[in-house]
């Protein structure tokens, strides 16, 4: 299954079921992160109820970060510069029966498919 959450993404909006952090762009961005976290949590809760959950690999990542006005890059911008804030994104794998650990070094979204294929044999 592929679940794509477009939020948080430019043109940040308030979500009615999320705490109100304020009206500034960074506040709305934080609220969108909170909303996305809630929605991913709902999905994971439902996945855990399925008999196949013990054999389910979950990958959470993003295609880019966003600027909050650092380095004179306009707020909410991406795809125009190579600053860490725009390039460094989470890549989290949940693999049943594997202990949590940090993999050091450079990885990219291109590593997801071969990693999952290797895990599945």
Coordinates of N, CA and C in Angstrom, one line a residue, residues 11-94:
X11 N 1.7 26.7 0.9 CA 0.4 27.2 1.1 C -0.2 26.5 2.3
X12 N 0.5 26.6 3.4 CA 0.1 25.9 4.6 C -1.3 26.4 5.1
X13 N -2.1 25.5 5.6 CA -3.5 25.8 6.0 C -3.7 25.3 7.4
X14 N -4.6 25.9 8.1 CA -5.0 25.4 9.4 C -5.9 24.2 9.2
X15 N -5.8 23.3 10.1 CA -6.7 22.1 10.2 C -7.6 22.2 11.4
X16 N -8.9 22.1 11.2 CA -9.8 22.3 12.3 C -9.6 21.4 13.5
X17 N -9.1 20.2 13.4 CA -8.9 19.3 14.5 C -7.5 19.2 15.0
X18 N -6.8 20.3 14.8 CA -5.4 20.4 15.3 C -5.2 21.7 16.2
X19 N -4.4 21.6 17.2 CA -4.1 22.7 18.0 C -3.7 23.9 17.2
X20 N -4.2 25.1 17.6 CA -3.9 26.3 16.9 C -2.5 26.9 17.4
X21 N -1.5 26.8 16.6 CA -0.2 27.3 17.0 C 0.0 28.8 16.7
X22 N -0.9 29.3 15.8 CA -0.9 30.7 15.4 C -1.1 30.8 13.9
X23 N -1.0 32.1 13.4 CA -1.3 32.3 12.0 C -0.1 32.6 11.1
X24 N 1.1 32.6 11.7 CA 2.3 32.8 10.9 C 2.6 31.6 10.0
X25 N 3.3 31.7 9.0 CA 3.6 30.6 8.1 C 4.3 29.5 8.9
X26 N 5.4 29.8 9.7 CA 6.0 28.7 10.5 C 5.0 28.0 11.5
X27 N 4.0 28.8 12.0 CA 3.0 28.2 12.9 C 2.1 27.3 12.2
X28 N 1.7 27.7 11.0 CA 0.8 26.9 10.1 C 1.5 25.6 9.7
X29 N 2.8 25.7 9.4 CA 3.7 24.6 9.0 C 3.7 23.6 10.2
X30 N 3.9 24.1 11.4 CA 3.9 23.2 12.6 C 2.6 22.5 12.8
X31 N 1.5 23.2 12.5 CA 0.2 22.6 12.6 C 0.0 21.6 11.6
X32 N 0.5 21.8 10.4 CA 0.4 20.7 9.3 C 1.2 19.5 9.7
X33 N 2.4 19.7 10.3 CA 3.2 18.6 10.8 C 2.3 17.8 11.8
X34 N 1.7 18.5 12.8 CA 0.9 17.9 13.8 C -0.3 17.1 13.2
X35 N -0.9 17.7 12.2 CA -2.0 17.0 11.5 C -1.6 15.8 10.8
X36 N -0.5 15.9 10.1 CA 0.1 14.7 9.4 C 0.4 13.6 10.3
X37 N 1.1 14.0 11.5 CA 1.4 13.0 12.5 C 0.1 12.3 13.0
X38 N -0.9 13.0 13.2 CA -2.2 12.4 13.7 C -2.7 11.5 12.7
X39 N -2.7 11.9 11.4 CA -3.2 11.0 10.3 C -2.4 9.8 10.1
X40 N -1.1 9.9 10.1 CA -0.2 8.7 10.0 C -0.5 7.8 11.2
X41 N -0.7 8.4 12.4 CA -1.0 7.6 13.6 C -2.3 6.8 13.5
X42 N -3.3 7.4 12.9 CA -4.5 6.7 12.6 C -4.3 5.5 11.7
X43 N -3.5 5.7 10.6 CA -3.2 4.7 9.7 C -2.5 3.5 10.4
X44 N -1.5 3.9 11.2 CA -0.7 2.8 11.9 C -1.6 2.1 12.9
X45 N -2.5 2.7 13.5 CA -3.4 2.1 14.5 C -4.3 1.1 13.7
X46 N -4.8 1.4 12.6 CA -5.6 0.5 11.8 C -4.8 -0.6 11.2
X47 N -3.6 -0.3 10.8 CA -2.7 -1.4 10.3 C -2.4 -2.4 11.4
X48 N -2.2 -2.0 12.6 CA -1.9 -2.9 13.7 C -3.1 -3.8 14.0
X49 N -4.3 -3.5 13.6 CA -5.4 -4.4 13.8 C -5.5 -5.5 12.7
X50 N -4.7 -5.4 11.7 CA -4.8 -6.4 10.6 C -4.0 -7.7 10.9
X51 N -4.4 -8.8 10.5 CA -3.6 -10.1 10.8 C -2.2 -10.0 10.1
X52 N -2.1 -9.3 9.0 CA -0.8 -9.2 8.3 C 0.2 -8.2 8.9
X53 N -0.2 -7.6 10.0 CA 0.7 -6.5 10.5 C 2.0 -7.1 10.9
X54 N 2.1 -8.3 11.4 CA 3.3 -8.9 11.9 C 4.3 -9.0 10.7
X55 N 3.8 -9.0 9.5 CA 4.6 -9.1 8.3 C 4.6 -7.8 7.5
X56 N 4.3 -6.7 8.1 CA 4.2 -5.4 7.4 C 5.4 -4.5 7.7
X57 N 6.1 -4.0 6.6 CA 7.2 -3.1 6.7 C 6.6 -1.7 6.4
X58 N 6.9 -0.8 7.3 CA 6.3 0.6 7.2 C 7.5 1.5 6.9
X59 N 7.4 2.3 5.9 CA 8.5 3.3 5.5 C 7.8 4.7 5.6
X60 N 8.5 5.6 6.3 CA 8.0 7.0 6.4 C 9.2 7.9 5.9
X61 N 8.9 8.7 4.9 CA 9.9 9.6 4.4 C 9.3 10.8 3.8
X62 N 10.1 11.7 3.2 CA 9.6 12.9 2.5 C 10.5 13.1 1.3
X63 N 10.0 13.8 0.3 CA 10.8 14.1 -0.9 C 11.7 15.4 -0.7
X64 N 11.3 16.2 0.3 CA 12.1 17.4 0.5 C 11.7 18.1 1.8
X65 N 12.5 19.0 2.3 CA 12.2 19.9 3.4 C 11.6 21.2 2.8
X66 N 11.4 22.1 3.7 CA 10.9 23.4 3.3 C 11.7 24.5 4.0
X67 N 11.8 25.7 3.4 CA 12.5 26.8 4.0 C 11.6 27.5 4.9
X68 N 12.1 27.9 6.0 CA 11.4 28.8 7.0 C 12.0 30.2 6.9
X69 N 12.6 30.5 5.8 CA 13.2 31.8 5.6 C 14.7 31.8 5.9
X70 N 15.3 30.6 6.1 CA 16.8 30.6 6.3 C 17.5 30.9 5.0
X71 N 18.7 31.4 5.1 CA 19.7 31.6 4.0 C 19.1 32.5 2.9
X72 N 18.2 33.4 3.3 CA 17.5 34.3 2.3 C 16.6 33.5 1.3
X73 N 16.4 32.2 1.5 CA 15.5 31.5 0.7 C 14.0 31.8 1.2
X74 N 13.2 32.2 0.3 CA 11.8 32.6 0.7 C 11.1 31.5 1.5
X75 N 10.3 31.9 2.4 CA 9.5 31.0 3.3 C 8.7 30.0 2.4
X76 N 8.7 28.7 2.8 CA 7.9 27.7 2.1 C 8.4 27.3 0.7
X77 N 9.7 27.7 0.4 CA 10.3 27.4 -0.9 C 11.0 26.1 -0.8
X78 N 11.0 25.3 -1.9 CA 11.8 24.1 -2.0 C 12.2 24.0 -3.5
X79 N 13.2 23.2 -3.7 CA 13.6 23.0 -5.1 C 14.5 24.1 -5.7
X80 N 14.9 25.0 -4.9 CA 15.7 26.1 -5.5 C 17.1 26.2 -4.9
X81 N 17.4 25.5 -3.9 CA 18.7 25.5 -3.2 C 19.0 24.2 -2.6
X82 N 20.2 24.0 -2.2 CA 20.7 22.7 -1.7 C 21.0 22.8 -0.2
X83 N 20.4 23.7 0.6 CA 20.7 23.8 2.0 C 20.1 22.6 2.7
X84 N 20.8 22.3 3.9 CA 20.4 21.2 4.7 C 18.9 21.2 5.0
X85 N 18.3 22.3 5.3 CA 16.9 22.4 5.6 C 16.0 21.9 4.5
X86 N 16.5 22.0 3.3 CA 15.7 21.5 2.1 C 16.0 20.1 1.7
X87 N 17.2 19.6 2.1 CA 17.6 18.3 1.6 C 17.5 17.2 2.7
X88 N 17.6 17.5 3.9 CA 17.7 16.5 5.0 C 16.2 16.2 5.5
X89 N 15.8 15.0 5.2 CA 14.4 14.6 5.5 C 14.5 13.3 6.3
X90 N 13.4 12.9 7.0 CA 13.4 11.7 7.7 C 13.3 10.5 6.7
X91 N 13.9 9.4 7.1 CA 13.6 8.1 6.4 C 13.6 7.1 7.5
X92 N 12.4 6.6 7.8 CA 12.1 5.8 9.0 C 11.6 4.4 8.4
X93 N 12.2 3.4 8.8 CA 11.7 2.0 8.5 C 11.2 1.4 9.8
X94 N 10.0 0.8 9.8 CA 9.6 -0.1 10.8 C 9.6 -1.5 10.2

